[in-house]
Amino acid sequence: MKAMCVCKIGLAALLLYALPVWAQFEGRLDAVIIKGDKLSAYGGQEFKFIKVFRYDSRQHAWRIIPSQIDDCDERYYYPSHEATPKNLTARDELLFMARDAGDFASVNEWIPYPGSRDMPRYQIELTDSIGQRRYLYAYFVPDAGVEEDPTDYMRYRPVVGSAPDSVISKYYILSYNPEGLWYSISIPIAENGNDQNFFDRLKIRMQADISAYGFSTKDNLLTEDNFKKNGESRYIDGKIRLIKTWELKVRITIKTTYFSGTFEQPISPLVLKYYPYYNEFSFPLPTSYSGDQIKVKQVDMLRLSTDLQPKTAVLRMYANNDLWQHPDGVAVDRVNDAVSTNLNMAAWNWWLQAGSGGSLLTVGYLQPILGVTPSLYYWDNPTGTNDTGGTKLDTGDMTSWGDTGIKYGAIVPQEGGGNINMAFRFYFLGRNISPDSAYALKSQTAYPLNVVVREQGTVVPVELTAFSATTKQNTIHLAWATASETNNLGFEVERKEATADSWQTIAFIKGNGTVVSRRDYVHEDADLALGLYHYRLKQIDTDGAFAYSTILEAEVAAPKEMSLAQNYPNPFNPTTTIDYRVAQNSAETITLSIFDMLGRTVRTLVNEPAQPGYYRILWDGRDDRGRMTGSGVYFYLLSDGRSRILHKMIKVQ
């Protein structure tokens, strides 16, 4: 029995802003993730032998696509590129890009590599919200000679001297500060950016009542500067996804009348997943917890926002619930605008910072935390912040340049403590992304790709052993043979001109059902114009499954010399057919005329510029005035001005 499983992937994605039709599947930006338990037949097999291919039905060709497998368990991801071979388990993850998917391939279409039929393959069907389908196929290929796709979407660059460590995507470059937080973002010129950093910093604000060893302080302000790396970070560098993980600690200073001290407390690890166009960001912030030294007693305000570089030119900010009053967004110019701070709860929200150097699109699913509803934070001002209560001192360059994000008010601590995971997806895109594109991306998150994984065996219902095409004048003769057939309904013969995009079905040849001996088939494609033609067979099973043959090429070339065939039938009454050829080197005008026994012109059938090719014309027995001719002997003459060919014919009544 064939195994089938259905799974969902996360955020569905938008087309690139440059594409005119958002519904095109090839414009999707999302990565597809398949768990190892969906590929159960490959359990225990080495990662390096599991490959993903796309099929091109027009070219009848397979192409390997970039993919990776991450070694992971319930909690951690591990590098899969180490010298020690890795074997597939149920928790491992196979990744590839949705936009690399191709066409449907029947079970008779198989990659040509040795050993690929020794195990089943997996068909991965991707369906978007409007029903468009694309397919990919995972194979176990023990042949070491398979040529890999050289595309490497992601790369990690460690710290080198004074240069920070960086995530280098084909579409963006993101660098970290020494504590592991974002330091700069730039978009390459080739991806519609300008190679210049347009990002200032990720800003975190937490105003809370905190105690340490029994000493308490109110309205203690924590910022991104209070969060420090707790040891070295780990990273996994793959073609599709780069994962960076490091432990965090929070450093807090307590000052009272009788006590002053600085304390550090480890908190949950920070795991950032980077894909070719976006980052999945989840930052754990404590609402109330009792650590070894620090206890958060009350959170009065909590904010996470992204601030941009003042030198970034021509910037605008858009938000999904602010378009009604600012349909063109607001200018980022250090003159603050009053924007709507409303956010949709239990729904996807977005805000967009777009400029000539690049665009940062934030998408997040928001809901109240401990009964507190968040609001949009926006501050575009050379001093201070827009926070309420306590200090309003800023961090970094002490200014806000279109600083945009999310803010919670007072949160009542819960017994036992815990963290708020503020989870977002950040898209790093080219210059001046439109709010329509942002809205489309947000909307598609509600309708993620549906992924169906099917195990498929290597049954070959029809074994095609020969397929040939030969040309005779303007007719192409096709012949093929099968060694055996199982439930073979028949063959559709398909043709297309070499320069055309689409195939045309020109015939259906009935199959022989189920047989174990050789069967031969033929088809003649007659009366063709000059040109180069492609042919293929579509073999169809009785259950509707089908497979394509290889593609053959045949040419109808121009005749080498002018010729005139004997008319048929002859004798005739009242009509007859005349075939003739016009050579490549014929003169400018070709004529075909009929004469009586006295040499008088009875009918001129052809008088036109010479075009090389094969022709057939019918004479209806009438003269140039439309009168029916009598019985007798007639002559017909083909001439190109330099050569003449004459034949005799007889009309009887």
XYZ file of C-alpha atoms in Angstrom, residues 88-553:
466
model
C 17.716 10.153 8.783
C 15.442 9.991 11.836
C 11.777 10.883 12.313
C 12.605 14.296 13.847
C 15.054 15.441 11.174
C 13.934 18.085 8.684
C 14.219 18.194 4.884
C 14.103 21.742 3.478
C 13.811 23.301 0.022
C 12.303 26.428 -1.533
C 8.687 26.327 -2.730
C 9.555 28.382 -5.803
C 11.886 25.585 -6.989
C 8.942 23.183 -7.425
C 8.101 21.890 -10.899
C 5.559 19.821 -12.827
C 3.724 16.584 -12.159
C 5.586 13.396 -13.138
C 3.791 10.071 -13.489
C 5.235 6.978 -11.840
C 6.681 5.991 -15.208
C 8.840 9.112 -15.250
C 11.930 8.417 -13.151
C 15.317 10.030 -12.763
C 17.987 8.290 -14.889
C 20.534 7.612 -12.140
C 21.693 4.076 -11.273
C 20.123 2.660 -8.129
C 17.300 5.223 -7.987
C 14.697 2.489 -8.574
C 15.955 0.329 -5.716
C 13.820 2.295 -3.252
C 10.534 4.196 -3.580
C 10.485 7.910 -4.238
C 8.357 10.544 -2.488
C 6.091 12.863 -4.422
C 5.724 16.196 -2.585
C 2.620 18.042 -3.746
C 2.362 21.755 -2.891
C -1.007 23.503 -3.222
C -1.621 27.196 -2.575
C -4.826 28.901 -1.467
C -6.214 29.270 -5.006
C -5.556 25.666 -6.001
C -2.311 26.027 -7.952
C -0.221 22.872 -7.623
C 3.475 22.219 -8.028
C 5.479 19.078 -7.383
C 8.873 17.941 -6.165
C 10.273 14.441 -5.836
C 12.615 13.097 -3.160
C 14.826 10.178 -4.224
C 17.360 7.945 -2.558
C 20.295 8.095 -4.992
C 23.340 5.974 -4.067
C 25.133 7.134 -7.226
C 27.914 9.487 -6.104
C 28.089 10.936 -9.619
C 24.890 12.986 -9.290
C 25.752 16.607 -10.009
C 24.535 18.895 -7.216
C 22.833 22.225 -7.823
C 25.525 24.816 -6.990
C 22.994 27.322 -5.594
C 23.708 28.088 -1.934
C 21.057 30.492 -0.682
C 22.573 30.921 2.802
C 26.078 31.330 4.236
C 27.482 32.156 7.667
C 30.559 34.358 8.076
C 32.151 34.130 11.542
C 33.901 36.994 13.298
C 37.115 37.920 11.477
C 39.220 40.565 13.209
C 37.023 43.611 13.749
C 34.394 42.425 11.250
C 31.226 41.102 12.960
C 29.756 37.696 12.298
C 27.107 37.823 9.580
C 24.327 35.920 7.876
C 24.861 36.215 4.132
C 21.829 35.338 2.051
C 21.670 35.613 -1.696
C 19.132 38.402 -1.064
C 20.364 40.222 2.069
C 23.295 40.564 4.506
C 22.653 40.794 8.253
C 25.408 41.369 10.829
C 25.469 41.063 14.641
C 26.918 43.142 17.436
C 29.233 41.429 19.980
C 26.245 40.454 22.164
C 24.510 38.687 19.312
C 21.814 41.250 18.455
C 21.230 42.720 15.010
C 23.736 45.362 14.026
C 23.211 46.036 10.310
C 21.030 44.964 7.366
C 21.734 45.637 3.704
C 20.238 44.528 0.383
C 22.590 43.828 -2.560
C 22.327 46.008 -5.637
C 21.488 42.899 -7.667
C 18.386 42.411 -5.481
C 17.118 45.983 -5.848
C 19.007 47.445 -2.886
C 22.087 49.658 -2.671
C 24.521 47.581 -0.541
C 24.204 50.170 2.269
C 23.165 49.420 5.844
C 19.699 50.867 6.543
C 19.282 49.366 10.045
C 20.258 50.922 13.390
C 19.300 48.415 16.063
C 16.707 46.102 17.524
C 15.289 47.931 20.556
C 13.948 46.187 23.640
C 12.247 48.010 26.515
C 11.044 46.363 29.700
C 10.045 48.565 32.623
C 9.479 46.434 35.696
C 9.627 46.094 39.461
C 12.590 43.843 40.190
C 14.130 42.367 43.307
C 17.420 40.609 43.968
C 18.327 38.892 47.230
C 15.419 40.661 48.906
C 16.372 44.136 47.667
C 13.697 45.686 45.449
C 13.495 48.570 43.021
C 10.556 49.968 41.083
C 10.396 51.070 37.460
C 13.694 49.438 36.628
C 14.319 49.915 32.896
C 15.799 47.017 30.959
C 16.919 47.553 27.360
C 18.645 45.498 24.719
C 21.908 46.507 26.401
C 20.946 44.415 29.456
C 20.866 41.187 27.445
C 24.268 39.539 27.048
C 25.618 36.436 25.427
C 26.257 33.664 27.911
C 29.014 31.742 26.160
C 29.767 31.119 22.510
C 26.999 30.871 19.938
C 26.381 27.819 17.760
C 25.295 27.884 14.154
C 24.112 25.465 11.478
C 24.871 26.627 7.953
C 22.750 25.052 5.201
C 21.742 25.881 1.645
C 18.165 26.780 2.631
C 18.271 27.638 6.326
C 20.855 28.994 8.718
C 20.204 28.547 12.446
C 22.066 30.535 15.062
C 21.647 29.621 18.735
C 23.202 31.122 21.819
C 22.524 31.255 25.529
C 21.418 34.579 26.998
C 21.727 36.205 30.371
C 20.121 39.360 31.688
C 22.240 41.828 33.662
C 20.387 44.069 36.131
C 21.609 46.783 38.479
C 19.681 47.272 41.744
C 20.101 50.569 43.582
C 18.405 51.309 46.910
C 19.175 53.549 49.866
C 21.070 50.756 51.554
C 22.274 48.611 48.671
C 23.697 48.787 45.171
C 24.715 45.811 43.081
C 24.704 44.222 39.627
C 23.303 40.736 39.099
C 23.206 38.330 36.165
C 20.684 35.594 35.501
C 20.700 33.081 32.597
C 17.467 32.952 30.584
C 16.181 30.832 27.723
C 18.417 30.334 24.666
C 17.818 32.571 21.678
C 17.232 30.613 18.448
C 17.111 32.549 15.179
C 16.231 30.815 11.912
C 17.256 32.537 8.704
C 15.869 31.692 5.281
C 16.688 33.203 1.869
C 14.203 36.099 2.233
C 13.298 36.247 5.891
C 14.087 35.523 9.524
C 11.890 33.819 12.088
C 12.468 35.675 15.333
C 11.319 34.569 18.779
C 12.669 36.549 21.720
C 11.927 35.190 25.227
C 11.143 37.999 27.671
C 10.316 37.181 31.310
C 6.983 38.409 32.690
C 7.728 37.070 36.131
C 10.250 34.512 37.198
C 12.307 33.628 40.201
C 15.859 32.860 39.232
C 18.814 32.166 41.440
C 19.292 35.887 41.998
C 16.614 37.933 40.208
C 12.840 38.074 40.516
C 10.591 40.143 38.242
C 7.622 41.247 40.322
C 5.667 43.535 38.003
C 6.006 44.448 34.294
C 4.749 47.969 33.638
C 5.719 48.195 29.962
C 7.198 45.861 27.368
C 8.323 46.824 23.844
C 10.154 45.310 20.874
C 10.870 47.589 17.885
C 13.235 48.143 14.966
C 14.998 51.468 14.435
C 16.593 52.501 11.149
C 19.640 54.499 10.118
C 19.252 58.298 9.875
C 21.366 58.287 6.715
C 18.842 56.046 4.956
C 17.227 58.227 2.293
C 13.556 58.407 1.263
C 11.930 56.285 3.938
C 8.255 55.670 4.629
C 6.407 53.645 7.256
C 3.139 51.801 6.619
C 0.959 49.790 9.012
C -2.074 47.655 8.199
C -4.473 49.572 10.477
C -3.099 53.010 9.572
C -3.663 52.944 5.809
C -7.150 54.418 6.175
C -5.666 57.716 7.368
C -2.240 57.462 5.704
C -2.743 55.479 2.475
C 0.693 56.604 1.263
C 2.321 55.903 4.615
C 4.140 58.494 6.698
C 7.504 60.021 5.873
C 10.394 59.027 8.125
C 11.974 62.439 8.633
C 12.369 62.910 12.428
C 9.045 64.729 12.531
C 6.694 62.424 14.375
C 3.314 61.611 12.812
C 0.258 60.494 14.764
C -0.438 57.020 13.408
C -3.096 54.524 14.428
C -1.751 52.241 17.145
C -4.548 49.666 16.838
C -3.595 46.062 16.128
C -5.833 43.123 15.259
C -5.957 40.522 17.998
C -5.773 36.781 17.320
C -4.846 37.726 13.759
C -1.888 38.529 11.555
C -0.610 42.115 11.531
C 2.104 43.839 9.540
C 4.107 47.035 9.437
C 6.548 48.085 6.770
C 9.621 50.336 6.779
C 10.472 50.939 3.121
C 13.172 53.091 1.564
C 15.549 53.456 -1.339
C 18.145 51.215 0.308
C 15.798 48.358 1.149
C 12.643 47.397 3.012
C 12.001 45.684 6.336
C 8.578 44.033 6.584
C 7.446 42.693 9.967
C 4.615 40.156 10.123
C 3.322 38.703 13.371
C 0.363 36.846 14.829
C -0.690 38.867 17.874
C -2.848 38.105 20.859
C -3.259 39.506 24.368
C -0.739 38.372 26.975
C -2.139 37.819 30.455
C -5.130 39.959 29.519
C -3.093 42.877 28.145
C -3.682 43.969 24.530
C -0.615 45.183 22.602
C -0.477 48.317 20.476
C 1.664 49.543 17.603
C 4.682 51.573 18.689
C 5.947 54.336 16.379
C 8.403 57.138 17.131
C 10.147 59.341 14.579
C 11.980 61.945 16.622
C 15.572 63.059 17.260
C 15.202 62.668 21.061
C 13.585 60.408 23.617
C 11.017 57.673 23.131
C 7.254 57.374 22.999
C 7.105 55.148 26.080
C 4.813 56.050 28.963
C 6.029 56.362 32.540
C 9.543 56.177 33.924
C 12.575 57.230 31.949
C 12.326 58.011 28.255
C 16.031 57.838 27.523
C 16.831 56.159 24.246
C 19.650 53.737 23.429
C 22.161 53.439 20.626
C 22.526 56.805 18.892
C 19.841 58.196 21.256
C 17.519 59.006 18.348
C 14.579 57.317 16.664
C 14.404 57.133 12.894
C 11.048 55.553 12.077
C 11.302 53.279 15.140
C 8.387 50.820 14.729
C 7.262 47.780 16.676
C 4.902 46.388 19.298
C 4.265 47.500 22.890
C 2.412 45.999 25.857
C 1.195 47.906 28.891
C 1.205 46.703 32.507
C 1.303 42.905 32.808
C 0.254 41.257 36.057
C 2.752 38.513 36.952
C 1.555 34.926 37.110
C 2.394 32.389 39.749
C 5.404 30.366 38.708
C 6.726 32.983 36.300
C 7.529 32.282 32.666
C 8.483 34.019 29.433
C 6.672 35.929 26.723
C 7.826 34.668 23.333
C 7.480 37.646 21.053
C 7.475 35.863 17.690
C 7.689 37.570 14.307
C 8.782 37.012 10.767
C 11.011 39.734 9.321
C 11.300 40.017 5.540
C 14.417 41.672 4.108
C 13.461 42.954 0.667
C 14.494 45.451 -1.982
C 13.747 49.124 -2.193
C 10.327 50.692 -1.714
C 8.128 47.641 -1.207
C 4.485 48.683 -1.578
C 1.816 48.310 1.133
C -0.161 46.169 -1.328
C 2.702 43.676 -1.338
C 2.872 43.761 2.453
C -0.868 43.180 2.711
C -0.678 40.257 0.286
C 2.048 38.650 2.362
C 0.083 39.098 5.566
C -3.088 37.749 3.948
C -1.402 34.618 2.660
C -0.260 33.681 6.162
C -3.831 32.630 6.887
C -3.711 30.191 3.952
C -0.360 28.382 4.098
C 0.777 25.934 1.481
C -0.821 22.537 1.841
C 1.846 19.849 1.592
C 0.996 16.239 0.714
C 3.748 13.608 0.734
C 3.104 10.359 -1.155
C 5.314 7.310 -1.333
C 5.531 5.974 -4.892
C 6.899 2.642 -6.074
C 8.805 1.848 -9.246
C 6.103 0.028 -11.242
C 6.559 0.421 -15.010
C 3.180 -0.450 -16.664
C 4.459 0.025 -20.238
C 8.016 -0.720 -21.290
C 8.800 1.370 -24.384
C 11.755 -0.138 -26.249
C 11.904 1.930 -29.461
C 10.682 5.280 -30.764
C 11.798 6.772 -34.102
C 10.864 9.518 -36.562
C 11.780 9.565 -40.268
C 10.915 12.139 -42.934
C 9.739 11.472 -46.492
C 9.027 14.656 -48.406
C 6.488 16.522 -46.233
C 5.392 13.493 -44.202
C 6.985 12.358 -40.934
C 6.691 8.660 -40.145
C 6.621 7.752 -36.432
C 7.227 4.206 -35.207
C 7.513 2.776 -31.706
C 7.447 -0.567 -29.949
C 6.768 -1.930 -26.461
C 8.304 -5.018 -24.865
C 5.309 -5.472 -22.535
C 2.196 -3.588 -21.478
C 0.053 -3.476 -18.333
C -3.376 -1.811 -18.492
C -2.294 0.273 -21.485
C -5.231 2.335 -22.767
C -3.165 3.814 -25.578
C -0.898 6.582 -26.800
C -1.594 10.206 -27.576
C 0.793 11.442 -30.263
C 1.827 15.026 -29.508
C 3.588 17.488 -31.804
C 4.910 21.009 -31.575
C 7.015 23.211 -33.787
C 10.512 23.646 -32.411
C 9.927 27.316 -31.563
C 6.454 26.810 -30.037
C 5.728 26.618 -26.309
C 2.733 24.285 -26.255
C 2.136 20.739 -27.478
C -0.748 19.679 -29.746
C -2.367 16.238 -29.697
C -2.565 15.027 -33.307
C -3.673 11.398 -32.882
C -4.658 8.684 -30.426
C -3.410 5.140 -31.030
C -5.227 2.423 -29.075
C -3.039 0.263 -26.830
C -3.139 -3.492 -26.292
C -4.201 -3.555 -22.639
C -2.039 -6.122 -20.862
C 0.418 -8.150 -22.945
C 3.842 -9.650 -22.292
C 5.119 -9.717 -25.878
C 6.338 -7.048 -28.306
C 3.809 -4.741 -29.940
C 4.563 -2.300 -32.784
C 2.843 1.004 -33.504
C 3.024 3.536 -36.354
C 1.588 6.936 -37.216
C 2.121 9.200 -40.241
C 1.958 12.969 -39.882
C 1.319 14.151 -43.446
C 1.064 17.406 -45.408
C 3.402 19.341 -43.150
C 4.817 22.763 -43.866
C 8.563 23.234 -43.973
C 10.105 23.367 -40.518
C 11.531 21.555 -37.507
C 9.096 19.489 -35.417
C 9.207 17.806 -32.008
C 7.215 14.667 -31.187
C 6.462 12.787 -27.995
C 4.124 10.015 -26.879
C 1.783 10.312 -23.924
C 1.156 6.771 -22.736
C -2.133 6.565 -20.805
C -3.140 3.776 -18.415
C -6.716 2.573 -18.000
C -6.812 4.301 -14.579
C -5.877 7.669 -16.111
C -2.221 7.688 -15.052
C 0.125 8.746 -17.816
C 3.785 9.097 -18.732
C 5.668 10.867 -21.498
C 8.247 9.374 -23.810
C 11.498 10.984 -24.803
C 11.221 13.829 -27.322
C 12.170 13.222 -30.965
C 13.084 15.827 -33.556
